[in-house]
Amino acid sequence: MKNKALRIAVLLLMALIATMALRARGHAQNVPDSSAPLTKSSILRPPAGAKVALVEFADLQCPDCANAAPLLEEASKTYNIPLVVYDFPLPQHNWSFEAAVMAHYLRTKSTPKNPIERKFRLFIYENQSAITPQNLRSYIEKFGKANGVAIPFVVDPQGKFAAAVRKDKDKGISVNIQHTPTIYVVSTKQTGTPFVEVVDRRNLFAMIDDMIAQTKSAPSAKKSTTAKK
C-alpha cells in the first residue's frame, strides 16, 4: 500500500514538473526578440497614433542642442505633433550621461498635462553654461523643488535608466549619427521618403508642412484611383 502511494506521489510530481516546463517554454516563446537589428525604418518612425513627428538625437550638454530646443518645442506645439528625443551623450561631455539618466527617470513621472521630462530638458538647456559635474545634483534638486517632484537620493539603483540611455545611443549609432543635435521630420509613409533630416533649421516648418501634405495626399490618391475604376 505504501509502495502504491509512493508511486502515485512520484507520478503526480513528474506531471507537475512537466506542466511547469511547458509553461516556461510557452513564456519563453512570447519574449520579444531583442536581437532584431535596428534600422532607420524601425527607429525613425512616429509614435503610435501620430502620422508625423519630430525625432531628435540630443546631448544635454551640447550647446547647439540648447539652441535648437526652443524651436523644436515651438514646432511641436504649433503643429501638435510629438517630439521624440533620443539621448546621445557624447564622450567629451562629463555630465550629460548623468543628466540623461535623470531625464529618463522623470519620464516615468510625466503625463500629457504635465510633461515633466520635457520641462527638465528645457531647464537643463537654460542653465547649461553654469552646470558642472559637481553642481548638477543641486540643479536637479532645484528643478524638483520648483516642480513638486521628489528626487530620490539614489535615482537609478537597478541601472535601468542608464540602460535606457545606452539603448538610445545604440539607436543613434545604428542610424549613423555623427553630431548633436541631429533632427528628423518623420512620418508613417510606406513609400517615397518617410523621413528627412533637418540640415538647415530655418527650413523646419516648411519641411513639416511638406511631410504633413504628403501623408494626407497618399490615402486620397488611392481613394480617387478606386473611384475611377
PDB file of C-alpha atoms in Angstrom, residues 10-207:
ATOM      1  CA  VAL A  10       6.076  10.291  -7.872  1.00  0.00           C
ATOM      2  CA  LEU A  11       3.758  10.312 -10.900  1.00  0.00           C
ATOM      3  CA  LEU A  12       1.989  13.440  -9.645  1.00  0.00           C
ATOM      4  CA  LEU A  13       5.344  15.148  -9.070  1.00  0.00           C
ATOM      5  CA  MET A  14       6.522  14.253 -12.578  1.00  0.00           C
ATOM      6  CA  ALA A  15       3.278  15.610 -14.063  1.00  0.00           C
ATOM      7  CA  LEU A  16       3.696  18.857 -12.122  1.00  0.00           C
ATOM      8  CA  ILE A  17       7.290  19.263 -13.343  1.00  0.00           C
ATOM      9  CA  ALA A  18       6.205  18.621 -16.943  1.00  0.00           C
ATOM     10  CA  THR A  19       3.418  21.200 -16.692  1.00  0.00           C
ATOM     11  CA  MET A  20       5.789  23.830 -15.288  1.00  0.00           C
ATOM     12  CA  ALA A  21       8.296  23.112 -18.051  1.00  0.00           C
ATOM     13  CA  LEU A  22       5.628  23.564 -20.729  1.00  0.00           C
ATOM     14  CA  ARG A  23       4.505  26.857 -19.195  1.00  0.00           C
ATOM     15  CA  ALA A  24       8.087  28.137 -19.041  1.00  0.00           C
ATOM     16  CA  ARG A  25       8.631  27.080 -22.643  1.00  0.00           C
ATOM     17  CA  GLY A  26       5.492  28.882 -23.771  1.00  0.00           C
ATOM     18  CA  HIS A  27       6.531  32.016 -21.866  1.00  0.00           C
ATOM     19  CA  ALA A  28       9.969  31.963 -23.474  1.00  0.00           C
ATOM     20  CA  GLN A  29       8.398  31.844 -26.929  1.00  0.00           C
ATOM     21  CA  ASN A  30       6.486  35.027 -26.160  1.00  0.00           C
ATOM     22  CA  VAL A  31       9.582  37.030 -25.226  1.00  0.00           C
ATOM     23  CA  PRO A  32      10.344  39.656 -27.924  1.00  0.00           C
ATOM     24  CA  ASP A  33      13.492  39.102 -29.940  1.00  0.00           C
ATOM     25  CA  SER A  34      15.868  41.735 -28.572  1.00  0.00           C
ATOM     26  CA  SER A  35      18.482  40.717 -31.148  1.00  0.00           C
ATOM     27  CA  ALA A  36      16.423  42.135 -34.039  1.00  0.00           C
ATOM     28  CA  PRO A  37      18.640  44.590 -35.958  1.00  0.00           C
ATOM     29  CA  LEU A  38      17.976  48.303 -35.596  1.00  0.00           C
ATOM     30  CA  THR A  39      17.347  50.124 -38.864  1.00  0.00           C
ATOM     31  CA  LYS A  40      16.399  53.637 -39.894  1.00  0.00           C
ATOM     32  CA  SER A  41      12.934  52.466 -40.880  1.00  0.00           C
ATOM     33  CA  SER A  42      12.362  50.930 -37.439  1.00  0.00           C
ATOM     34  CA  ILE A  43      13.734  53.903 -35.483  1.00  0.00           C
ATOM     35  CA  LEU A  44      12.730  56.949 -37.500  1.00  0.00           C
ATOM     36  CA  ARG A  45       9.002  56.470 -37.082  1.00  0.00           C
ATOM     37  CA  PRO A  46       6.333  58.494 -35.270  1.00  0.00           C
ATOM     38  CA  PRO A  47       4.988  57.070 -32.012  1.00  0.00           C
ATOM     39  CA  ALA A  48       1.716  55.142 -32.145  1.00  0.00           C
ATOM     40  CA  GLY A  49      -1.233  57.325 -33.075  1.00  0.00           C
ATOM     41  CA  ALA A  50       0.780  60.010 -34.881  1.00  0.00           C
ATOM     42  CA  LYS A  51       1.297  60.366 -38.642  1.00  0.00           C
ATOM     43  CA  VAL A  52       4.118  62.929 -38.438  1.00  0.00           C
ATOM     44  CA  ALA A  53       6.628  63.618 -35.673  1.00  0.00           C
ATOM     45  CA  LEU A  54       9.972  65.178 -34.903  1.00  0.00           C
ATOM     46  CA  VAL A  55      12.836  62.908 -33.860  1.00  0.00           C
ATOM     47  CA  GLU A  56      15.917  64.375 -32.218  1.00  0.00           C
ATOM     48  CA  PHE A  57      19.175  62.777 -31.132  1.00  0.00           C
ATOM     49  CA  ALA A  58      20.444  65.108 -28.428  1.00  0.00           C
ATOM     50  CA  ASP A  59      23.098  65.632 -25.772  1.00  0.00           C
ATOM     51  CA  LEU A  60      22.002  67.694 -22.778  1.00  0.00           C
ATOM     52  CA  GLN A  61      25.484  69.221 -22.529  1.00  0.00           C
ATOM     53  CA  CYS A  62      25.571  70.199 -26.210  1.00  0.00           C
ATOM     54  CA  PRO A  63      25.298  73.996 -26.737  1.00  0.00           C
ATOM     55  CA  ASP A  64      23.681  73.637 -30.152  1.00  0.00           C
ATOM     56  CA  CYS A  65      21.065  71.273 -28.691  1.00  0.00           C
ATOM     57  CA  ALA A  66      20.248  74.073 -26.256  1.00  0.00           C
ATOM     58  CA  ASN A  67      19.941  76.469 -29.215  1.00  0.00           C
ATOM     59  CA  ALA A  68      17.607  74.091 -31.074  1.00  0.00           C
ATOM     60  CA  ALA A  69      15.377  73.244 -28.099  1.00  0.00           C
ATOM     61  CA  PRO A  70      13.048  76.293 -28.183  1.00  0.00           C
ATOM     62  CA  LEU A  71      12.483  75.913 -31.930  1.00  0.00           C
ATOM     63  CA  LEU A  72      11.639  72.209 -31.615  1.00  0.00           C
ATOM     64  CA  GLU A  73       9.320  72.976 -28.720  1.00  0.00           C
ATOM     65  CA  GLU A  74       7.581  75.658 -30.777  1.00  0.00           C
ATOM     66  CA  ALA A  75       7.243  73.371 -33.807  1.00  0.00           C
ATOM     67  CA  SER A  76       5.837  70.538 -31.713  1.00  0.00           C
ATOM     68  CA  LYS A  77       3.197  72.823 -30.182  1.00  0.00           C
ATOM     69  CA  THR A  78       2.367  74.673 -33.414  1.00  0.00           C
ATOM     70  CA  TYR A  79       1.668  71.511 -35.395  1.00  0.00           C
ATOM     71  CA  ASN A  80       0.533  69.414 -32.421  1.00  0.00           C
ATOM     72  CA  ILE A  81       2.985  66.668 -33.326  1.00  0.00           C
ATOM     73  CA  PRO A  82       5.151  64.577 -30.980  1.00  0.00           C
ATOM     74  CA  LEU A  83       8.782  65.394 -30.303  1.00  0.00           C
ATOM     75  CA  VAL A  84      10.678  62.153 -29.701  1.00  0.00           C
ATOM     76  CA  VAL A  85      14.054  62.683 -28.028  1.00  0.00           C
ATOM     77  CA  TYR A  86      16.774  60.027 -28.028  1.00  0.00           C
ATOM     78  CA  ASP A  87      19.733  60.704 -25.765  1.00  0.00           C
ATOM     79  CA  PHE A  88      23.112  60.585 -27.470  1.00  0.00           C
ATOM     80  CA  PRO A  89      25.605  61.694 -24.781  1.00  0.00           C
ATOM     81  CA  LEU A  90      28.979  62.476 -26.327  1.00  0.00           C
ATOM     82  CA  PRO A  91      32.142  61.087 -24.710  1.00  0.00           C
ATOM     83  CA  GLN A  92      33.747  64.519 -24.315  1.00  0.00           C
ATOM     84  CA  HIS A  93      30.874  65.770 -22.151  1.00  0.00           C
ATOM     85  CA  ASN A  94      31.352  64.980 -18.479  1.00  0.00           C
ATOM     86  CA  TRP A  95      27.833  65.293 -17.054  1.00  0.00           C
ATOM     87  CA  SER A  96      25.485  64.688 -19.987  1.00  0.00           C
ATOM     88  CA  PHE A  97      25.052  60.968 -19.307  1.00  0.00           C
ATOM     89  CA  GLU A  98      24.013  61.553 -15.691  1.00  0.00           C
ATOM     90  CA  ALA A  99      21.580  64.269 -16.787  1.00  0.00           C
ATOM     91  CA  ALA A 100      20.121  61.910 -19.402  1.00  0.00           C
ATOM     92  CA  VAL A 101      19.590  59.251 -16.724  1.00  0.00           C
ATOM     93  CA  MET A 102      17.654  61.832 -14.704  1.00  0.00           C
ATOM     94  CA  ALA A 103      15.569  62.717 -17.769  1.00  0.00           C
ATOM     95  CA  HIS A 104      14.621  59.059 -18.201  1.00  0.00           C
ATOM     96  CA  TYR A 105      13.671  58.861 -14.525  1.00  0.00           C
ATOM     97  CA  LEU A 106      11.450  61.929 -14.918  1.00  0.00           C
ATOM     98  CA  ARG A 107       9.855  60.335 -17.985  1.00  0.00           C
ATOM     99  CA  THR A 108       8.204  57.944 -15.536  1.00  0.00           C
ATOM    100  CA  LYS A 109       6.676  60.952 -13.741  1.00  0.00           C
ATOM    101  CA  SER A 110       5.446  62.697 -16.897  1.00  0.00           C
ATOM    102  CA  THR A 111       1.839  62.964 -18.019  1.00  0.00           C
ATOM    103  CA  PRO A 112       0.292  64.621 -21.099  1.00  0.00           C
ATOM    104  CA  LYS A 113      -0.853  67.505 -18.888  1.00  0.00           C
ATOM    105  CA  ASN A 114       2.477  67.760 -17.088  1.00  0.00           C
ATOM    106  CA  PRO A 115       5.380  66.718 -19.352  1.00  0.00           C
ATOM    107  CA  ILE A 116       7.900  66.925 -16.537  1.00  0.00           C
ATOM    108  CA  GLU A 117      10.680  65.287 -18.568  1.00  0.00           C
ATOM    109  CA  ARG A 118      10.413  67.899 -21.319  1.00  0.00           C
ATOM    110  CA  LYS A 119      10.385  70.680 -18.719  1.00  0.00           C
ATOM    111  CA  PHE A 120      13.539  69.214 -17.191  1.00  0.00           C
ATOM    112  CA  ARG A 121      15.350  69.097 -20.522  1.00  0.00           C
ATOM    113  CA  LEU A 122      14.484  72.747 -21.198  1.00  0.00           C
ATOM    114  CA  PHE A 123      15.587  73.672 -17.662  1.00  0.00           C
ATOM    115  CA  ILE A 124      18.947  71.975 -18.167  1.00  0.00           C
ATOM    116  CA  TYR A 125      19.444  73.725 -21.509  1.00  0.00           C
ATOM    117  CA  GLU A 126      18.614  77.082 -19.944  1.00  0.00           C
ATOM    118  CA  ASN A 127      21.212  76.542 -17.197  1.00  0.00           C
ATOM    119  CA  GLN A 128      23.663  74.530 -19.279  1.00  0.00           C
ATOM    120  CA  SER A 129      26.535  77.016 -19.191  1.00  0.00           C
ATOM    121  CA  ALA A 130      26.552  77.079 -15.369  1.00  0.00           C
ATOM    122  CA  ILE A 131      26.275  73.327 -14.760  1.00  0.00           C
ATOM    123  CA  THR A 132      29.291  71.223 -13.785  1.00  0.00           C
ATOM    124  CA  PRO A 133      29.632  67.598 -12.669  1.00  0.00           C
ATOM    125  CA  GLN A 134      29.932  68.914  -9.116  1.00  0.00           C
ATOM    126  CA  ASN A 135      26.765  71.046  -9.068  1.00  0.00           C
ATOM    127  CA  LEU A 136      24.496  69.031 -11.420  1.00  0.00           C
ATOM    128  CA  ARG A 137      22.738  67.406  -8.480  1.00  0.00           C
ATOM    129  CA  SER A 138      21.945  70.779  -6.928  1.00  0.00           C
ATOM    130  CA  TYR A 139      20.358  71.943 -10.193  1.00  0.00           C
ATOM    131  CA  ILE A 140      18.345  68.719 -10.362  1.00  0.00           C
ATOM    132  CA  GLU A 141      17.096  69.255  -6.802  1.00  0.00           C
ATOM    133  CA  LYS A 142      16.274  72.883  -7.602  1.00  0.00           C
ATOM    134  CA  PHE A 143      14.188  71.724 -10.555  1.00  0.00           C
ATOM    135  CA  GLY A 144      12.470  69.059  -8.471  1.00  0.00           C
ATOM    136  CA  LYS A 145      11.548  71.541  -5.744  1.00  0.00           C
ATOM    137  CA  ALA A 146      10.189  74.070  -8.249  1.00  0.00           C
ATOM    138  CA  ASN A 147       8.067  71.426  -9.971  1.00  0.00           C
ATOM    139  CA  GLY A 148       6.907  69.424  -6.974  1.00  0.00           C
ATOM    140  CA  VAL A 149       8.878  66.303  -7.879  1.00  0.00           C
ATOM    141  CA  ALA A 150      10.719  64.335  -5.202  1.00  0.00           C
ATOM    142  CA  ILE A 151      14.249  63.415  -6.296  1.00  0.00           C
ATOM    143  CA  PRO A 152      15.404  60.195  -4.613  1.00  0.00           C
ATOM    144  CA  PHE A 153      18.877  60.029  -3.095  1.00  0.00           C
ATOM    145  CA  VAL A 154      19.707  57.169  -5.490  1.00  0.00           C
ATOM    146  CA  VAL A 155      17.870  57.759  -8.737  1.00  0.00           C
ATOM    147  CA  ASP A 156      18.770  54.570 -10.584  1.00  0.00           C
ATOM    148  CA  PRO A 157      19.612  51.788  -8.095  1.00  0.00           C
ATOM    149  CA  GLN A 158      18.995  48.986 -10.607  1.00  0.00           C
ATOM    150  CA  GLY A 159      20.613  50.748 -13.552  1.00  0.00           C
ATOM    151  CA  LYS A 160      17.504  50.567 -15.757  1.00  0.00           C
ATOM    152  CA  PHE A 161      17.545  54.255 -16.687  1.00  0.00           C
ATOM    153  CA  ALA A 162      21.243  54.110 -17.555  1.00  0.00           C
ATOM    154  CA  ALA A 163      20.460  51.092 -19.727  1.00  0.00           C
ATOM    155  CA  ALA A 164      17.705  53.092 -21.448  1.00  0.00           C
ATOM    156  CA  VAL A 165      20.183  55.888 -22.222  1.00  0.00           C
ATOM    157  CA  ARG A 166      22.637  53.372 -23.680  1.00  0.00           C
ATOM    158  CA  LYS A 167      19.792  51.888 -25.747  1.00  0.00           C
ATOM    159  CA  ASP A 168      19.032  55.377 -27.097  1.00  0.00           C
ATOM    160  CA  LYS A 169      22.664  55.806 -28.068  1.00  0.00           C
ATOM    161  CA  ASP A 170      22.701  52.401 -29.769  1.00  0.00           C
ATOM    162  CA  LYS A 171      19.797  53.600 -31.908  1.00  0.00           C
ATOM    163  CA  GLY A 172      21.784  56.689 -32.833  1.00  0.00           C
ATOM    164  CA  ILE A 173      24.806  54.619 -33.771  1.00  0.00           C
ATOM    165  CA  SER A 174      22.644  52.324 -35.896  1.00  0.00           C
ATOM    166  CA  VAL A 175      21.411  55.295 -37.972  1.00  0.00           C
ATOM    167  CA  ASN A 176      24.948  56.711 -38.166  1.00  0.00           C
ATOM    168  CA  ILE A 177      24.501  59.804 -36.012  1.00  0.00           C
ATOM    169  CA  GLN A 178      27.641  61.936 -36.306  1.00  0.00           C
ATOM    170  CA  HIS A 179      26.716  65.008 -34.263  1.00  0.00           C
ATOM    171  CA  THR A 180      24.135  66.503 -31.948  1.00  0.00           C
ATOM    172  CA  PRO A 181      21.559  67.675 -32.442  1.00  0.00           C
ATOM    173  CA  THR A 182      20.507  65.508 -35.360  1.00  0.00           C
ATOM    174  CA  ILE A 183      16.864  66.198 -36.169  1.00  0.00           C
ATOM    175  CA  TYR A 184      14.436  64.404 -38.465  1.00  0.00           C
ATOM    176  CA  VAL A 185      10.897  65.024 -39.625  1.00  0.00           C
ATOM    177  CA  VAL A 186       9.405  61.515 -39.768  1.00  0.00           C
ATOM    178  CA  SER A 187       6.126  60.036 -40.974  1.00  0.00           C
ATOM    179  CA  THR A 188       4.159  56.813 -41.329  1.00  0.00           C
ATOM    180  CA  LYS A 189       4.561  56.829 -45.118  1.00  0.00           C
ATOM    181  CA  GLN A 190       5.330  53.428 -46.609  1.00  0.00           C
ATOM    182  CA  THR A 191       6.626  54.764 -49.932  1.00  0.00           C
ATOM    183  CA  GLY A 192       8.781  57.652 -51.084  1.00  0.00           C
ATOM    184  CA  THR A 193      10.707  59.372 -48.302  1.00  0.00           C
ATOM    185  CA  PRO A 194       9.163  58.585 -44.889  1.00  0.00           C
ATOM    186  CA  PHE A 195      11.763  60.666 -43.036  1.00  0.00           C
ATOM    187  CA  VAL A 196      14.066  63.567 -43.814  1.00  0.00           C
ATOM    188  CA  GLU A 197      16.925  65.119 -41.859  1.00  0.00           C
ATOM    189  CA  VAL A 198      16.649  68.779 -40.922  1.00  0.00           C
ATOM    190  CA  VAL A 199      20.014  70.131 -42.034  1.00  0.00           C
ATOM    191  CA  ASP A 200      19.021  73.809 -42.017  1.00  0.00           C
ATOM    192  CA  ARG A 201      16.690  74.515 -39.091  1.00  0.00           C
ATOM    193  CA  ARG A 202      15.367  77.615 -40.866  1.00  0.00           C
ATOM    194  CA  ASN A 203      13.501  75.171 -43.122  1.00  0.00           C
ATOM    195  CA  LEU A 204      11.965  73.154 -40.280  1.00  0.00           C
ATOM    196  CA  PHE A 205       8.415  74.495 -40.536  1.00  0.00           C
ATOM    197  CA  ALA A 206       8.371  74.182 -44.315  1.00  0.00           C
ATOM    198  CA  MET A 207       9.607  70.589 -44.035  1.00  0.00           C
TER     199      MET A 207
END
